[in-house]
mmCIF file of C-alpha atoms and ligand atoms in Angstrom:
data_model
loop_
_atom_site.group_PDB
_atom_site.id
_atom_site.type_symbol
_atom_site.label_atom_id
_atom_site.label_comp_id
_atom_site.label_asym_id
_atom_site.label_seq_id
_atom_site.Cartn_x
_atom_site.Cartn_y
_atom_site.Cartn_z
ATOM 1 C CA UNK F 15 -51.054 28.330 -16.739
ATOM 2 C CA UNK F 16 -53.622 27.162 -14.224
ATOM 3 C CA UNK F 17 -56.330 29.574 -13.135
ATOM 4 C CA UNK F 18 -56.961 29.779 -9.383
ATOM 5 C CA UNK F 19 -60.044 27.597 -9.657
ATOM 6 C CA UNK F 20 -58.234 25.077 -11.832
ATOM 7 C CA UNK F 21 -55.409 25.019 -9.324
ATOM 8 C CA UNK F 22 -57.889 24.284 -6.576
ATOM 9 C CA UNK F 23 -59.499 21.575 -8.601
ATOM 10 C CA UNK F 24 -56.185 19.872 -9.325
ATOM 11 C CA UNK F 25 -55.371 19.667 -5.664
ATOM 12 C CA UNK F 26 -58.852 18.485 -4.662
ATOM 13 C CA UNK F 27 -58.990 15.975 -7.468
ATOM 14 C CA UNK F 28 -55.906 14.355 -6.006
ATOM 15 C CA UNK F 29 -57.992 13.751 -2.826
ATOM 16 C CA UNK F 30 -55.323 15.374 -0.763
ATOM 17 C CA UNK F 31 -56.075 17.152 2.448
ATOM 18 C CA UNK F 32 -52.675 17.259 4.078
ATOM 19 C CA UNK F 33 -49.750 17.768 1.750
ATOM 20 C CA UNK F 34 -47.223 20.243 0.516
ATOM 21 C CA UNK F 35 -49.796 22.140 -1.433
ATOM 22 C CA UNK F 36 -52.304 22.179 1.389
ATOM 23 C CA UNK F 37 -52.389 25.946 1.320
ATOM 24 C CA UNK F 38 -53.096 26.332 -2.378
ATOM 25 C CA UNK F 39 -56.804 26.875 -1.816
ATOM 26 C CA UNK F 40 -56.394 29.607 0.813
ATOM 27 C CA UNK F 41 -53.487 31.172 -1.060
ATOM 28 C CA UNK F 42 -55.346 31.491 -4.314
ATOM 29 C CA UNK F 43 -58.391 33.054 -2.700
ATOM 30 C CA UNK F 44 -56.167 35.639 -1.015
ATOM 31 C CA UNK F 45 -54.001 36.597 -3.972
ATOM 32 C CA UNK F 46 -53.080 35.197 -7.334
ATOM 33 C CA UNK F 47 -49.545 35.405 -8.672
ATOM 34 C CA UNK F 48 -50.729 37.857 -11.301
ATOM 35 C CA UNK F 49 -52.208 40.354 -8.852
ATOM 36 C CA UNK F 50 -49.773 40.025 -5.926
ATOM 37 C CA UNK F 51 -48.707 43.546 -4.878
ATOM 38 C CA UNK F 52 -45.040 44.387 -5.411
ATOM 39 C CA UNK F 53 -43.117 45.179 -2.228
ATOM 40 C CA UNK F 54 -40.356 47.632 -3.185
ATOM 41 C CA UNK F 55 -38.186 46.432 -0.278
ATOM 42 C CA UNK F 56 -38.019 42.847 -1.534
ATOM 43 C CA UNK F 57 -35.995 41.401 -4.427
ATOM 44 C CA UNK F 58 -37.801 40.341 -7.595
ATOM 45 C CA UNK F 59 -37.402 36.632 -8.224
ATOM 46 C CA UNK F 60 -38.648 34.912 -11.367
ATOM 47 C CA UNK F 61 -39.572 31.241 -11.108
ATOM 48 C CA UNK F 62 -39.253 29.306 -14.364
ATOM 49 C CA UNK F 63 -41.059 25.967 -14.293
ATOM 50 C CA UNK F 64 -40.111 22.949 -16.385
ATOM 51 C CA UNK F 65 -42.116 20.144 -14.693
ATOM 52 C CA UNK F 66 -40.803 17.200 -12.700
ATOM 53 C CA UNK F 67 -41.915 15.686 -9.422
ATOM 54 C CA UNK F 68 -42.029 19.089 -7.759
ATOM 55 C CA UNK F 69 -45.007 19.639 -10.083
ATOM 56 C CA UNK F 70 -46.116 16.007 -9.759
ATOM 57 C CA UNK F 71 -49.568 14.796 -8.829
ATOM 58 C CA UNK F 72 -51.179 11.483 -7.899
ATOM 59 C CA UNK F 73 -54.602 10.266 -6.812
ATOM 60 C CA UNK F 74 -53.031 8.741 -3.696
ATOM 61 C CA UNK F 75 -51.169 10.727 -1.062
ATOM 62 C CA UNK F 76 -48.893 7.757 -0.302
ATOM 63 C CA UNK F 77 -47.849 7.351 -3.932
ATOM 64 C CA UNK F 78 -44.238 8.451 -4.396
ATOM 65 C CA UNK F 79 -43.366 6.503 -7.547
ATOM 66 C CA UNK F 80 -46.381 6.063 -9.846
ATOM 67 C CA UNK F 81 -47.465 9.728 -10.012
ATOM 68 C CA UNK F 82 -47.512 11.994 -13.061
ATOM 69 C CA UNK F 83 -44.483 14.309 -13.141
ATOM 70 C CA UNK F 84 -45.163 17.792 -14.467
ATOM 71 C CA UNK F 85 -48.912 17.718 -13.845
ATOM 72 C CA UNK F 86 -49.218 21.035 -11.992
ATOM 73 C CA UNK F 87 -48.620 24.455 -13.530
ATOM 74 C CA UNK F 88 -46.418 27.265 -12.237
ATOM 75 C CA UNK F 89 -49.321 29.219 -10.689
ATOM 76 C CA UNK F 90 -50.248 26.208 -8.559
ATOM 77 C CA UNK F 91 -46.674 25.895 -7.347
ATOM 78 C CA UNK F 92 -46.418 29.577 -6.469
ATOM 79 C CA UNK F 93 -49.843 29.853 -4.853
ATOM 80 C CA UNK F 94 -49.130 26.793 -2.736
ATOM 81 C CA UNK F 95 -46.240 28.515 -0.970
ATOM 82 C CA UNK F 96 -47.572 31.986 -0.060
ATOM 83 C CA UNK F 97 -44.741 32.288 2.489
ATOM 84 C CA UNK F 98 -42.408 33.048 -0.453
ATOM 85 C CA UNK F 99 -44.102 36.428 -0.801
ATOM 86 C CA UNK F 100 -42.574 37.496 2.517
ATOM 87 C CA UNK F 101 -39.121 36.835 1.054
ATOM 88 C CA UNK F 102 -39.429 38.148 -2.502
ATOM 89 C CA UNK F 103 -41.773 39.419 -5.166
ATOM 90 C CA UNK F 104 -42.209 36.163 -7.040
ATOM 91 C CA UNK F 105 -43.707 35.668 -10.458
ATOM 92 C CA UNK F 106 -43.616 32.644 -12.698
ATOM 93 C CA UNK F 107 -43.325 31.412 -16.249
ATOM 94 C CA UNK F 108 -43.888 27.951 -17.664
ATOM 95 C CA UNK F 109 -40.955 26.974 -19.902
ATOM 96 C CA UNK F 110 -41.954 23.297 -20.238
ATOM 97 C CA UNK F 111 -43.964 20.819 -18.176
ATOM 98 C CA UNK F 112 -42.300 17.433 -18.516
ATOM 99 C CA UNK F 113 -40.590 14.758 -16.470
ATOM 100 C CA UNK F 114 -36.891 15.626 -16.606
ATOM 101 C CA UNK F 115 -35.902 12.593 -18.743
ATOM 102 C CA UNK F 116 -37.749 14.510 -21.489
ATOM 103 C CA UNK F 117 -35.828 17.737 -21.017
ATOM 104 C CA UNK F 118 -33.939 17.945 -24.301
ATOM 105 C CA UNK F 119 -31.510 20.323 -25.979
ATOM 106 C CA UNK F 120 -34.384 22.479 -27.241
ATOM 107 C CA UNK F 121 -35.620 23.013 -23.670
ATOM 108 C CA UNK F 122 -32.052 23.734 -22.501
ATOM 109 C CA UNK F 123 -31.601 26.423 -25.138
ATOM 110 C CA UNK F 124 -35.022 27.951 -24.475
ATOM 111 C CA UNK F 125 -34.391 28.048 -20.733
ATOM 112 C CA UNK F 126 -30.846 29.406 -21.005
ATOM 113 C CA UNK F 127 -31.863 32.166 -23.424
ATOM 114 C CA UNK F 128 -34.847 33.170 -21.298
ATOM 115 C CA UNK F 129 -32.730 33.368 -18.133
ATOM 116 C CA UNK F 130 -30.201 35.571 -19.920
ATOM 117 C CA UNK F 131 -33.008 37.882 -21.086
ATOM 118 C CA UNK F 132 -34.499 38.077 -17.600
ATOM 119 C CA UNK F 133 -31.235 38.631 -15.736
ATOM 120 C CA UNK F 134 -30.183 41.375 -18.163
ATOM 121 C CA UNK F 135 -33.111 43.396 -16.807
ATOM 122 C CA UNK F 136 -32.849 45.561 -13.686
ATOM 123 C CA UNK F 137 -36.327 44.308 -12.783
ATOM 124 C CA UNK F 138 -35.122 40.755 -12.077
ATOM 125 C CA UNK F 139 -32.760 40.053 -9.160
ATOM 126 C CA UNK F 140 -32.580 36.273 -9.387
ATOM 127 C CA UNK F 141 -34.055 33.189 -11.020
ATOM 128 C CA UNK F 142 -35.338 29.909 -9.599
ATOM 129 C CA UNK F 143 -35.874 26.975 -11.962
ATOM 130 C CA UNK F 144 -38.191 24.146 -10.922
ATOM 131 C CA UNK F 145 -37.109 20.874 -12.551
ATOM 132 C CA UNK F 146 -37.375 17.105 -12.303
ATOM 133 C CA UNK F 147 -34.481 15.636 -10.365
ATOM 134 C CA UNK F 148 -33.478 12.840 -12.756
ATOM 135 C CA UNK F 149 -31.593 15.140 -15.129
ATOM 136 C CA UNK F 150 -31.586 18.258 -12.957
ATOM 137 C CA UNK F 151 -27.795 18.304 -12.618
ATOM 138 C CA UNK F 152 -27.403 18.339 -16.409
ATOM 139 C CA UNK F 153 -29.657 21.377 -16.843
ATOM 140 C CA UNK F 154 -28.042 23.135 -13.879
ATOM 141 C CA UNK F 155 -24.532 22.546 -15.263
ATOM 142 C CA UNK F 156 -25.638 23.708 -18.719
ATOM 143 C CA UNK F 157 -26.956 26.930 -17.159
ATOM 144 C CA UNK F 158 -23.732 27.257 -15.138
ATOM 145 C CA UNK F 159 -21.867 27.367 -18.461
ATOM 146 C CA UNK F 160 -24.193 29.645 -20.454
ATOM 147 C CA UNK F 161 -25.834 32.139 -18.072
ATOM 148 C CA UNK F 162 -24.158 35.520 -18.568
ATOM 149 C CA UNK F 163 -24.846 37.038 -15.181
ATOM 150 C CA UNK F 164 -23.614 37.018 -11.604
ATOM 151 C CA UNK F 165 -27.168 37.204 -10.280
ATOM 152 C CA UNK F 166 -28.274 34.067 -8.416
ATOM 153 C CA UNK F 167 -29.799 31.132 -10.302
ATOM 154 C CA UNK F 168 -31.093 28.244 -8.193
ATOM 155 C CA UNK F 169 -32.394 24.996 -9.671
ATOM 156 C CA UNK F 170 -34.774 23.112 -7.398
ATOM 157 C CA UNK F 171 -36.731 19.867 -7.477
ATOM 158 C CA UNK F 172 -38.451 17.390 -5.216
ATOM 159 C CA UNK F 173 -38.427 13.667 -4.650
ATOM 160 C CA UNK F 174 -42.056 13.361 -3.532
ATOM 161 C CA UNK F 175 -44.929 14.623 -5.670
ATOM 162 C CA UNK F 176 -46.915 17.607 -4.451
ATOM 163 C CA UNK F 177 -49.795 15.336 -3.453
ATOM 164 C CA UNK F 178 -47.731 13.113 -1.121
ATOM 165 C CA UNK F 179 -47.745 13.163 2.664
ATOM 166 C CA UNK F 180 -44.636 15.075 3.714
ATOM 167 C CA UNK F 181 -43.909 16.273 0.190
ATOM 168 C CA UNK F 182 -40.549 18.010 0.000
ATOM 169 C CA UNK F 183 -41.225 20.348 -2.936
ATOM 170 C CA UNK F 184 -42.838 23.284 -1.158
ATOM 171 C CA UNK F 185 -40.045 23.734 1.385
ATOM 172 C CA UNK F 186 -37.385 23.195 -1.278
ATOM 173 C CA UNK F 187 -39.048 25.895 -3.393
ATOM 174 C CA UNK F 188 -39.281 28.251 -0.437
ATOM 175 C CA UNK F 189 -35.581 27.685 0.331
ATOM 176 C CA UNK F 190 -34.616 28.192 -3.310
ATOM 177 C CA UNK F 191 -36.373 31.579 -3.367
ATOM 178 C CA UNK F 192 -34.661 32.431 -0.113
ATOM 179 C CA UNK F 193 -31.231 31.578 -1.565
ATOM 180 C CA UNK F 194 -31.919 33.518 -4.777
ATOM 181 C CA UNK F 195 -32.913 36.512 -2.604
ATOM 182 C CA UNK F 196 -29.695 36.407 -0.571
ATOM 183 C CA UNK F 197 -26.990 38.938 -1.584
ATOM 184 C CA UNK F 198 -24.203 36.406 -0.750
ATOM 185 C CA UNK F 199 -25.593 34.111 -3.473
ATOM 186 C CA UNK F 200 -24.260 36.531 -6.085
ATOM 187 C CA UNK F 201 -21.407 35.156 -8.209
ATOM 188 C CA UNK F 202 -21.698 31.585 -6.898
ATOM 189 C CA UNK F 203 -22.619 30.117 -10.278
ATOM 190 C CA UNK F 204 -25.757 28.078 -10.756
ATOM 191 C CA UNK F 205 -26.804 26.356 -7.545
ATOM 192 C CA UNK F 206 -28.959 23.329 -6.761
ATOM 193 C CA UNK F 207 -31.114 23.222 -3.644
ATOM 194 C CA UNK F 208 -32.787 20.140 -2.211
ATOM 195 C CA UNK F 209 -32.973 18.859 1.338
ATOM 196 C CA UNK F 210 -31.569 22.125 2.782
ATOM 197 C CA UNK F 211 -28.201 21.698 0.995
ATOM 198 C CA UNK F 212 -26.866 24.264 -1.460
ATOM 199 C CA UNK F 213 -24.713 22.569 -4.080
ATOM 200 C CA UNK F 214 -22.721 23.973 -6.997
ATOM 201 C CA UNK F 215 -24.090 22.712 -10.322
ATOM 202 C CA UNK F 216 -20.556 21.618 -11.282
ATOM 203 C CA UNK F 217 -20.068 19.402 -8.229
ATOM 204 C CA UNK F 218 -23.365 18.015 -6.955
ATOM 205 C CA UNK F 219 -25.033 14.902 -8.326
ATOM 206 C CA UNK F 220 -28.115 12.740 -7.813
ATOM 207 C CA UNK F 221 -27.062 9.634 -5.893
ATOM 208 C CA UNK F 222 -30.251 7.821 -4.893
ATOM 209 C CA UNK F 223 -33.331 6.700 -6.822
ATOM 210 C CA UNK F 224 -36.028 7.716 -4.349
ATOM 211 C CA UNK F 225 -34.548 9.216 -1.174
ATOM 212 C CA UNK F 226 -35.123 12.884 -0.370
ATOM 213 C CA UNK F 227 -31.398 13.267 0.489
ATOM 214 C CA UNK F 228 -30.376 12.176 -2.996
ATOM 215 C CA UNK F 229 -28.276 15.200 -4.080
ATOM 216 C CA UNK F 230 -24.760 14.828 -2.725
ATOM 217 C CA UNK F 231 -21.485 16.611 -3.236
ATOM 218 C CA UNK F 232 -19.132 14.154 -1.617
ATOM 219 C CA UNK F 233 -15.731 15.129 -3.030
ATOM 220 C CA UNK F 234 -15.963 18.903 -3.382
ATOM 221 C CA UNK F 235 -18.529 19.585 -0.668
ATOM 222 C CA UNK F 236 -21.554 21.854 -0.548
ATOM 223 C CA UNK F 237 -21.530 25.617 -0.965
ATOM 224 C CA UNK F 238 -23.737 25.978 2.064
ATOM 225 C CA UNK F 239 -26.996 25.134 3.786
ATOM 226 C CA UNK F 240 -30.339 26.617 4.676
ATOM 227 C CA UNK F 241 -30.939 26.169 8.388
ATOM 228 C CA UNK F 242 -33.434 27.696 10.784
ATOM 229 C CA UNK F 243 -34.740 29.913 8.001
ATOM 230 C CA UNK F 244 -31.302 31.382 7.274
ATOM 231 C CA UNK F 245 -28.960 30.881 4.312
ATOM 232 C CA UNK F 246 -25.356 30.008 5.204
ATOM 233 C CA UNK F 247 -22.568 29.979 2.614
ATOM 234 C CA UNK F 248 -19.236 28.345 3.424
ATOM 235 C CA UNK F 249 -17.539 27.639 0.070
ATOM 236 C CA UNK F 250 -17.056 29.066 -3.403
ATOM 237 C CA UNK F 251 -17.020 27.051 -6.641
ATOM 238 C CA UNK F 252 -13.529 27.412 -8.102
ATOM 239 C CA UNK F 253 -14.127 26.319 -11.705
ATOM 240 C CA UNK F 254 -15.116 28.884 -14.364
ATOM 241 C CA UNK F 255 -18.846 29.541 -14.623
ATOM 242 C CA UNK F 256 -21.567 32.003 -15.686
ATOM 243 C CA UNK F 257 -20.106 35.477 -16.273
ATOM 244 C CA UNK F 258 -16.582 34.007 -16.738
ATOM 245 C CA UNK F 259 -17.677 31.318 -19.192
ATOM 246 C CA UNK F 260 -16.803 31.635 -22.896
ATOM 247 C CA UNK F 261 -19.846 29.698 -24.027
ATOM 248 C CA UNK F 262 -22.568 31.755 -25.673
ATOM 249 C CA UNK F 263 -25.916 30.357 -26.802
ATOM 250 C CA UNK F 264 -27.450 33.628 -28.030
ATOM 251 C CA UNK F 265 -27.343 32.652 -31.710
ATOM 252 C CA UNK F 266 -27.584 28.871 -31.314
ATOM 253 C CA UNK F 267 -30.692 27.040 -32.517
ATOM 254 C CA UNK F 268 -29.355 23.566 -31.783
ATOM 255 C CA UNK F 269 -26.536 21.784 -29.972
ATOM 256 C CA UNK F 270 -24.213 19.158 -31.472
ATOM 257 C CA UNK F 271 -25.183 15.527 -30.946
ATOM 258 C CA UNK F 272 -23.141 13.975 -28.149
ATOM 259 C CA UNK F 273 -23.867 10.429 -26.999
ATOM 260 C CA UNK F 274 -22.770 8.505 -23.918
ATOM 261 C CA UNK F 275 -21.466 4.924 -24.059
ATOM 262 C CA UNK F 276 -21.052 2.701 -21.011
ATOM 263 C CA UNK F 277 -17.961 0.559 -20.509
ATOM 264 C CA UNK F 278 -18.466 -3.045 -19.338
ATOM 265 C CA UNK F 279 -16.778 -6.437 -19.648
ATOM 266 C CA UNK F 280 -16.972 -8.052 -23.071
ATOM 267 C CA UNK F 281 -18.132 -4.855 -24.796
ATOM 268 C CA UNK F 282 -17.560 -4.176 -28.469
ATOM 269 C CA UNK F 283 -16.242 -1.446 -30.728
ATOM 270 C CA UNK F 284 -19.488 -1.563 -32.711
ATOM 271 C CA UNK F 285 -21.129 0.717 -30.114
ATOM 272 C CA UNK F 286 -18.814 3.522 -31.237
ATOM 273 C CA UNK F 287 -19.525 2.693 -34.896
ATOM 274 C CA UNK F 288 -23.253 2.918 -34.183
ATOM 275 C CA UNK F 289 -22.924 6.298 -32.473
ATOM 276 C CA UNK F 290 -20.835 7.690 -35.338
ATOM 277 C CA UNK F 291 -23.267 6.280 -37.909
ATOM 278 C CA UNK F 292 -26.143 7.928 -36.014
ATOM 279 C CA UNK F 293 -24.475 11.314 -36.412
ATOM 280 C CA UNK F 294 -22.636 11.808 -33.115
ATOM 281 C CA UNK F 295 -20.193 14.716 -33.192
ATOM 282 C CA UNK F 296 -18.965 13.726 -29.756
ATOM 283 C CA UNK F 297 -18.921 10.608 -27.587
ATOM 284 C CA UNK F 298 -18.491 10.455 -23.834
ATOM 285 C CA UNK F 299 -17.564 7.039 -22.519
ATOM 286 C CA UNK F 300 -18.389 6.131 -18.928
ATOM 287 C CA UNK F 301 -15.162 4.185 -18.576
ATOM 288 C CA UNK F 302 -14.398 1.721 -15.818
ATOM 289 C CA UNK F 303 -12.211 2.941 -12.936
ATOM 290 C CA UNK F 304 -9.979 5.818 -14.013
ATOM 291 C CA UNK F 305 -11.726 5.942 -17.381
ATOM 292 C CA UNK F 306 -10.289 2.614 -18.597
ATOM 293 C CA UNK F 307 -11.440 1.100 -21.859
ATOM 294 C CA UNK F 308 -11.149 -2.495 -23.046
ATOM 295 C CA UNK F 309 -8.967 -3.157 -26.097
ATOM 296 C CA UNK F 310 -12.041 -3.384 -28.307
ATOM 297 C CA UNK F 311 -13.603 -0.283 -26.836
ATOM 298 C CA UNK F 312 -10.358 1.657 -27.282
ATOM 299 C CA UNK F 313 -10.185 0.540 -30.911
ATOM 300 C CA UNK F 314 -13.740 1.800 -31.443
ATOM 301 C CA UNK F 315 -12.912 5.083 -29.743
ATOM 302 C CA UNK F 316 -9.761 5.641 -31.840
ATOM 303 C CA UNK F 317 -11.712 4.867 -35.002
ATOM 304 C CA UNK F 318 -14.313 7.457 -33.965
ATOM 305 C CA UNK F 319 -11.585 10.068 -33.347
ATOM 306 C CA UNK F 320 -10.178 9.352 -36.829
ATOM 307 C CA UNK F 321 -13.674 9.971 -38.223
ATOM 308 C CA UNK F 322 -13.587 13.471 -36.663
ATOM 309 C CA UNK F 323 -15.611 12.704 -33.539
ATOM 310 C CA UNK F 324 -14.465 14.062 -30.169
ATOM 311 C CA UNK F 325 -14.140 11.303 -27.550
ATOM 312 C CA UNK F 326 -14.076 12.042 -23.829
ATOM 313 C CA UNK F 327 -13.164 9.456 -21.188
ATOM 314 C CA UNK F 328 -15.246 9.827 -18.018
ATOM 315 C CA UNK F 329 -15.925 7.200 -15.366
ATOM 316 C CA UNK F 330 -18.768 4.976 -14.272
ATOM 317 C CA UNK F 331 -17.449 4.908 -10.670
ATOM 318 C CA UNK F 332 -19.519 7.871 -9.497
ATOM 319 C CA UNK F 333 -16.630 9.933 -8.179
ATOM 320 C CA UNK F 334 -12.991 10.808 -8.694
ATOM 321 C CA UNK F 335 -10.865 12.432 -11.358
ATOM 322 C CA UNK F 336 -10.195 10.747 -14.701
ATOM 323 C CA UNK F 337 -6.562 11.701 -15.080
ATOM 324 C CA UNK F 338 -5.144 12.811 -18.409
ATOM 325 C CA UNK F 339 -2.516 10.485 -19.885
ATOM 326 C CA UNK F 340 0.128 10.634 -22.629
ATOM 327 C CA UNK F 341 -1.875 7.923 -24.326
ATOM 328 C CA UNK F 342 -4.871 10.306 -24.486
ATOM 329 C CA UNK F 343 -2.704 12.771 -26.397
ATOM 330 C CA UNK F 344 -1.407 10.025 -28.718
ATOM 331 C CA UNK F 345 -4.969 8.864 -29.385
ATOM 332 C CA UNK F 346 -6.434 12.369 -29.711
ATOM 333 C CA UNK F 347 -8.710 11.707 -26.748
ATOM 334 C CA UNK F 348 -9.937 13.933 -23.928
ATOM 335 C CA UNK F 349 -10.251 13.165 -20.212
ATOM 336 C CA UNK F 350 -13.183 14.453 -18.164
ATOM 337 C CA UNK F 351 -11.448 15.600 -14.953
ATOM 338 C CA UNK F 352 -14.117 15.022 -12.265
ATOM 339 C CA UNK F 353 -17.139 15.535 -14.510
ATOM 340 C CA UNK F 354 -19.458 12.550 -14.505
ATOM 341 C CA UNK F 355 -20.559 11.293 -17.947
ATOM 342 C CA UNK F 356 -23.820 13.243 -18.087
ATOM 343 C CA UNK F 357 -22.128 16.524 -17.187
ATOM 344 C CA UNK F 358 -19.162 15.766 -19.471
ATOM 345 C CA UNK F 359 -21.726 15.463 -22.283
ATOM 346 C CA UNK F 360 -23.051 18.965 -21.510
ATOM 347 C CA UNK F 361 -19.559 20.500 -21.565
ATOM 348 C CA UNK F 362 -18.609 18.595 -24.717
ATOM 349 C CA UNK F 363 -21.733 19.825 -26.556
ATOM 350 C CA UNK F 364 -20.826 23.415 -25.717
ATOM 351 C CA UNK F 365 -17.116 22.886 -26.429
ATOM 352 C CA UNK F 366 -18.023 21.578 -29.890
ATOM 353 C CA UNK F 367 -19.834 24.837 -30.633
ATOM 354 C CA UNK F 368 -16.379 26.466 -30.469
ATOM 355 C CA UNK F 369 -13.850 23.937 -31.766
ATOM 356 C CA UNK F 370 -13.221 20.357 -32.888
ATOM 357 C CA UNK F 371 -9.626 20.415 -31.667
ATOM 358 C CA UNK F 372 -9.093 17.800 -28.926
ATOM 359 C CA UNK F 373 -6.335 19.808 -27.223
ATOM 360 C CA UNK F 374 -8.495 22.907 -27.013
ATOM 361 C CA UNK F 375 -11.455 20.863 -25.806
ATOM 362 C CA UNK F 376 -9.161 19.403 -23.132
ATOM 363 C CA UNK F 377 -8.434 22.919 -21.847
ATOM 364 C CA UNK F 378 -12.173 23.429 -21.366
ATOM 365 C CA UNK F 379 -12.293 20.216 -19.315
ATOM 366 C CA UNK F 380 -9.335 21.479 -17.291
ATOM 367 C CA UNK F 381 -10.918 24.872 -16.582
ATOM 368 C CA UNK F 382 -14.689 24.352 -16.280
HETATM 369 N N1 LIG U 16 -37.933 13.350 -8.531
HETATM 370 C C1 LIG U 16 -38.122 13.628 -9.810
HETATM 371 O O1 LIG U 16 -38.295 14.793 -10.156
HETATM 372 C C2 LIG U 16 -38.081 12.497 -10.777
HETATM 373 C C3 LIG U 16 -38.859 12.686 -12.036
HETATM 374 N N2 LIG U 16 -38.915 11.432 -12.758
HETATM 375 C C4 LIG U 16 -38.236 13.742 -12.948
HETATM 376 O O2 LIG U 16 -37.042 13.806 -13.044
HETATM 377 O O3 LIG U 16 -38.950 14.468 -13.578
#
């Protein structure tokens, strides 16, 4: 973790005078995260940092693409937003410090187990996870399925690095702490906050490469918003999550290998053969349209099922339900409901920790 002086140096070395972390220098001289006094009237919120653009840094304050993700430590993030201390007693832990494409199953398990430990304690009222946005929805959905608590968990990121003009990370982080401190956030499952929107991990997805309004929940809608400094909830997630989930990672040291294949014209069954040969226990296919597969692709998928691999049909369209067909049952295949391929992979990994039976796995896709 960064010391106050190191935190200062990181911000100055980026030659930034006006950015999201403009207040880091004053904040750290006033109080460090370690010595901040506890206000008994405020909730205790733990911030777990994993890296990403929210912790990103560049030498130029107009650079929003070539920066280093995960350059700043948790203390820098916390000290840069001293306003959070009016909302909650915040303290932080560094779980990882990577760009989110490098968040792997080991990080998922570490994070999920740590959140369960923290939330089991009366001393922790909610958790905020800072994360890169590229795979943020996968981590959030994983946590939605494995966190054994009704206490709020909010996953937050940013699209502009901390050193950029008009960086979005500090306000997103402030809002995330605000949501996690709100009693109405209890029992809502794992939430994602960016750009003032509160999305359910199950429903929201990244839709744009660089825009700050990238997280959208077009079909199922948002759970709520943060507006004028107040948290508003309007909807509840209806699928099973957190305390109602059967998935338990307590004794897991690894997750089964599940790979994603992409459907396209003129594709071949050899992609399935390659995944099976590489050790896949499950395959999710981003099918065309309503999860359609070409004749060759279907042949590859059926061969994989016969080899004992679970195959889930999802869609590359970006939205909509992949409907379950009689042919799926004949072929021993599973349909993803409205889970996109990357989230279907998360559910399939966890499903495979319980069963290899396609029918039982299908019930998980129907319920979660
Ligand atoms: N906006 C971001 O956070 C993108 C970054 N590449 C990440 O996912 O770590």
